PDB file of C-alpha atoms in Angstrom:
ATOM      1  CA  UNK A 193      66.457  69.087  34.319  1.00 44.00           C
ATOM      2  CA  UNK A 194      62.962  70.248  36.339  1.00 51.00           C
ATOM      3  CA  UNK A 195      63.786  68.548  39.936  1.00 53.00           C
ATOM      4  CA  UNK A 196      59.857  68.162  42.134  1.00 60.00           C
ATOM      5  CA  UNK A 197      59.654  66.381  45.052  1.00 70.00           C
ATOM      6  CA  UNK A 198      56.836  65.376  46.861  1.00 83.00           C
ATOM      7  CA  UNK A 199      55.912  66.705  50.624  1.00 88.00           C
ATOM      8  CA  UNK A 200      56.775  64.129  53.144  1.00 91.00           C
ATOM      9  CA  UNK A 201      55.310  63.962  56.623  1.00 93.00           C
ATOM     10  CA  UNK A 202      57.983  65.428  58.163  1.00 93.00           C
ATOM     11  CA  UNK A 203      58.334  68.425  56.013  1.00 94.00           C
ATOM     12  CA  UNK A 204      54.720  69.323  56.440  1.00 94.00           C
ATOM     13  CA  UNK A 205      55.162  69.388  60.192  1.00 95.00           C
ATOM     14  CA  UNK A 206      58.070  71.390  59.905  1.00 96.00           C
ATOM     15  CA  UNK A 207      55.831  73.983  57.686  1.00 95.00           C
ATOM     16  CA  UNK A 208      53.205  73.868  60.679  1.00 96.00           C
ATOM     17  CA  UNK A 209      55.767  74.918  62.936  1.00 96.00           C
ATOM     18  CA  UNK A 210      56.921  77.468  60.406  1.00 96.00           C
ATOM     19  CA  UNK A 211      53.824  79.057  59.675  1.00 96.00           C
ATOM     20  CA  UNK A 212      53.302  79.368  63.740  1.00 96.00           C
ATOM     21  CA  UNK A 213      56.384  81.129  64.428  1.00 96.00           C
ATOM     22  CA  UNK A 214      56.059  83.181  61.024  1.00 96.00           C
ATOM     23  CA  UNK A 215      52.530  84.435  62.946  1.00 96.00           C
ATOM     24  CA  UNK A 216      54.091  86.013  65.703  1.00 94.00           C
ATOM     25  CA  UNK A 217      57.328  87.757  63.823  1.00 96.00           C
ATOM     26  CA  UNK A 218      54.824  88.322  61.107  1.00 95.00           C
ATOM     27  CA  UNK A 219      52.489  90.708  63.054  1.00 94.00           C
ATOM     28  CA  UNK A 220      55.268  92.081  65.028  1.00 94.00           C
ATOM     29  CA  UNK A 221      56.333  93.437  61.735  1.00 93.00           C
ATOM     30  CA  UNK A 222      52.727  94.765  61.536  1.00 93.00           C
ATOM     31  CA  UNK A 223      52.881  96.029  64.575  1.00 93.00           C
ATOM     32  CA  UNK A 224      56.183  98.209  63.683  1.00 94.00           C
ATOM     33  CA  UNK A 225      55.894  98.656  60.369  1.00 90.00           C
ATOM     34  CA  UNK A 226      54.855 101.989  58.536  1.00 86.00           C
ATOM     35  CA  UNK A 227      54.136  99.934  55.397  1.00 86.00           C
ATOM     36  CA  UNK A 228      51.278  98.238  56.976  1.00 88.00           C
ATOM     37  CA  UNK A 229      48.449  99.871  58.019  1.00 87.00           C
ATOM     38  CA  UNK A 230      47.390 100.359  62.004  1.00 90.00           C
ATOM     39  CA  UNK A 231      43.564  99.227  61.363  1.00 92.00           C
ATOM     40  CA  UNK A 232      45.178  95.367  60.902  1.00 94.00           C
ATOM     41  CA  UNK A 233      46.211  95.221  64.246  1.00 94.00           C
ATOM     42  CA  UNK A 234      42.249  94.400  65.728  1.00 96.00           C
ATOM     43  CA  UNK A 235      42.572  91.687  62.936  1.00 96.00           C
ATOM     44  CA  UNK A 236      45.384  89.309  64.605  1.00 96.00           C
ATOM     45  CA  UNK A 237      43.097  86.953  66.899  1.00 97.00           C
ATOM     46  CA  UNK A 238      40.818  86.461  64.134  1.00 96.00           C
ATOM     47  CA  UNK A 239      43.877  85.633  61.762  1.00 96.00           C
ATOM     48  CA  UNK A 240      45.497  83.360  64.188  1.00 97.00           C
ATOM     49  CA  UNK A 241      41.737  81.793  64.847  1.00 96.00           C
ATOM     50  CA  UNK A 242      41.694  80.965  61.023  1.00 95.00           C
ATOM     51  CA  UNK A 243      45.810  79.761  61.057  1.00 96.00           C
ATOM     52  CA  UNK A 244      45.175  77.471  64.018  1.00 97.00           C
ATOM     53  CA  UNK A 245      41.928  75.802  62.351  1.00 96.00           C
ATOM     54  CA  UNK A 246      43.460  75.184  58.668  1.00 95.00           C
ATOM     55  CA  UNK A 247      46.680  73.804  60.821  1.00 96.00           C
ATOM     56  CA  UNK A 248      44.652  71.392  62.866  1.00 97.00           C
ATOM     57  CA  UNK A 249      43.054  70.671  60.056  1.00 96.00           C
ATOM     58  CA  UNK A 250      46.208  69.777  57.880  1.00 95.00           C
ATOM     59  CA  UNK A 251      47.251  67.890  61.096  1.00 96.00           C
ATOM     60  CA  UNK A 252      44.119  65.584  60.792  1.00 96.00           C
ATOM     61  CA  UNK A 253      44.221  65.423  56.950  1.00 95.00           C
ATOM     62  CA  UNK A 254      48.062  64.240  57.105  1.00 94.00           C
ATOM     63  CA  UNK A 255      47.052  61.684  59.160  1.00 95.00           C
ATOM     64  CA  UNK A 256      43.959  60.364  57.456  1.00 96.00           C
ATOM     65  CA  UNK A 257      44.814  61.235  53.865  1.00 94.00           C
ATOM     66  CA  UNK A 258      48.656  62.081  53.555  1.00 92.00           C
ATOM     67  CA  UNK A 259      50.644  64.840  52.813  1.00 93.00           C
ATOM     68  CA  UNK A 260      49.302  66.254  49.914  1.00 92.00           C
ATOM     69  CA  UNK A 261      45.758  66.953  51.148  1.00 93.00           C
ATOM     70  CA  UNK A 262      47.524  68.447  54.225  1.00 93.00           C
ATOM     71  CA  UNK A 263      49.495  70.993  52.251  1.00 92.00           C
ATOM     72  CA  UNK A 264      46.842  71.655  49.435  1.00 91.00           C
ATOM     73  CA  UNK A 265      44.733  72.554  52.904  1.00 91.00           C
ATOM     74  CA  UNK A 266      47.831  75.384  53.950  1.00 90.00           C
ATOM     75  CA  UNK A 267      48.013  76.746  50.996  1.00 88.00           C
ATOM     76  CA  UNK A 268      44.440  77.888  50.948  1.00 85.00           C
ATOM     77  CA  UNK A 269      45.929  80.056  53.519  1.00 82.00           C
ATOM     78  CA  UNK A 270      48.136  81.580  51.329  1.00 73.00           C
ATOM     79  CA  UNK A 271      45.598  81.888  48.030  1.00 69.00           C
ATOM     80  CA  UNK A 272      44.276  85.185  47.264  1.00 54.00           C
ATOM     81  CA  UNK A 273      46.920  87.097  45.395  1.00 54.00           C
ATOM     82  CA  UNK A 274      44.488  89.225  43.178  1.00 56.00           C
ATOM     83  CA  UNK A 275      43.853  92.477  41.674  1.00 58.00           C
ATOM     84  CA  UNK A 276      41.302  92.955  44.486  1.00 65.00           C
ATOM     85  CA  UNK A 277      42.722  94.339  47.935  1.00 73.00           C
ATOM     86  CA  UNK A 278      43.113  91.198  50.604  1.00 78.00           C
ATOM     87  CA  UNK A 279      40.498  91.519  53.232  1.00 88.00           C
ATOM     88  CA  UNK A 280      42.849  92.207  56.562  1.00 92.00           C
ATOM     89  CA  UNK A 281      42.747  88.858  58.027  1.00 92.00           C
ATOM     90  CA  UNK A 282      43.612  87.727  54.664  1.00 90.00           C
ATOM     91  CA  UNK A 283      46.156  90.592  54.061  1.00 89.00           C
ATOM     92  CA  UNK A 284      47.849  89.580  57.780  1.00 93.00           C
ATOM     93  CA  UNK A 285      47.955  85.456  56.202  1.00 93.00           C
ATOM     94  CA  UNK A 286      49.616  86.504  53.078  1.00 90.00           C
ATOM     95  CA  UNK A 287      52.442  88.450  55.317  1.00 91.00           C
ATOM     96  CA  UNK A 288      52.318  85.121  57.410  1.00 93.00           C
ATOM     97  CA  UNK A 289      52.893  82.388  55.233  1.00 93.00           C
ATOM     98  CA  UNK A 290      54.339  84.101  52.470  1.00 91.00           C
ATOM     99  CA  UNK A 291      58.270  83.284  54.165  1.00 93.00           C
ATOM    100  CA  UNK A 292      57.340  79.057  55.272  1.00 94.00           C
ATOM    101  CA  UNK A 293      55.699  78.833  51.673  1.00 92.00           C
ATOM    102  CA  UNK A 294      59.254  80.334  49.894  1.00 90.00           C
ATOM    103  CA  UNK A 295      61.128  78.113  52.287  1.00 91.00           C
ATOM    104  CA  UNK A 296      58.653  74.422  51.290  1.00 91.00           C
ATOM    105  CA  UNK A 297      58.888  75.588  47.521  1.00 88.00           C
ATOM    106  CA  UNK A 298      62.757  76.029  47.876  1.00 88.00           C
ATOM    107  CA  UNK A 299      62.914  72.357  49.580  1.00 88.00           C
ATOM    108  CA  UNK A 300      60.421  70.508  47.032  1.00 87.00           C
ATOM    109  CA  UNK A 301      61.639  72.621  43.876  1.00 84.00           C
ATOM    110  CA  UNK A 302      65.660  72.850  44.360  1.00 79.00           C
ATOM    111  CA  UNK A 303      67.137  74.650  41.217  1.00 74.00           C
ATOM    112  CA  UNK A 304      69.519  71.879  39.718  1.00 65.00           C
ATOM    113  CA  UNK A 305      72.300  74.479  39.687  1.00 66.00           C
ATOM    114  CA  UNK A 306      72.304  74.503  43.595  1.00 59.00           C
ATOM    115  CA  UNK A 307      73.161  70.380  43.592  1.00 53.00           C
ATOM    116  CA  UNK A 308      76.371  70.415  41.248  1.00 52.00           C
ATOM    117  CA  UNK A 309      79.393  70.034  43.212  1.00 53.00           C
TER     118      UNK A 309
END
């Protein structure tokens, strides 16, 4: 049994309020993290420019269009797994949303397994 649910109002402005708090642990972990490289650091206003205009602009399209237009317009911020390396602001977006995006599929997608008794 393949359980989908739709995004509801309320869950998308949970995930705004996710991805905003992922930004600042997010580049904290950039920040002290070997993994990541110190040349992404210059790249954080930039990233949280672009995070605050596709939010706003998930904000307006919930309210004019629904849901669904809201969250296809968040995950654009999330698109761009490739074979190409991410651009840094994109490479500091992945790291971002990469957590709220696990959490909304989690909530929308529950394995059937977790709802037996």
């Amino acid at each position: 049994m393949d359980i989908q649910l739709s995004p509801t109002r309320a869950l998308i402005e949970q995930l705004h309020t996710s991805l905003r708090q992922s930004f600042e642990s997010s580049c904290e972990h950039i920040r002290t993290s070997h993994f990541y490289p110190d040349e992404l650091i210059p790249h954080f206003p930039a990233a949280r420019q672009q995070l605050d205009t596709a939010i706003r602009e998930s904000e307006a399209l919930l309210a004019s269009a629904g849901p669904q237009d809201a969250l296809s317009r968040l995950y654009e911020l999330g698109a761009g797994y490739s074979s190409e390396r991410p651009t840094p602001v994109r490479e500091i977006l992945l790291e971002v949303t990469e957590g709220p995006f696990l959490w909304l599929s989690a909530v929308l997608n529950p394995d059937p397994s977790d709802l037996l008794p």
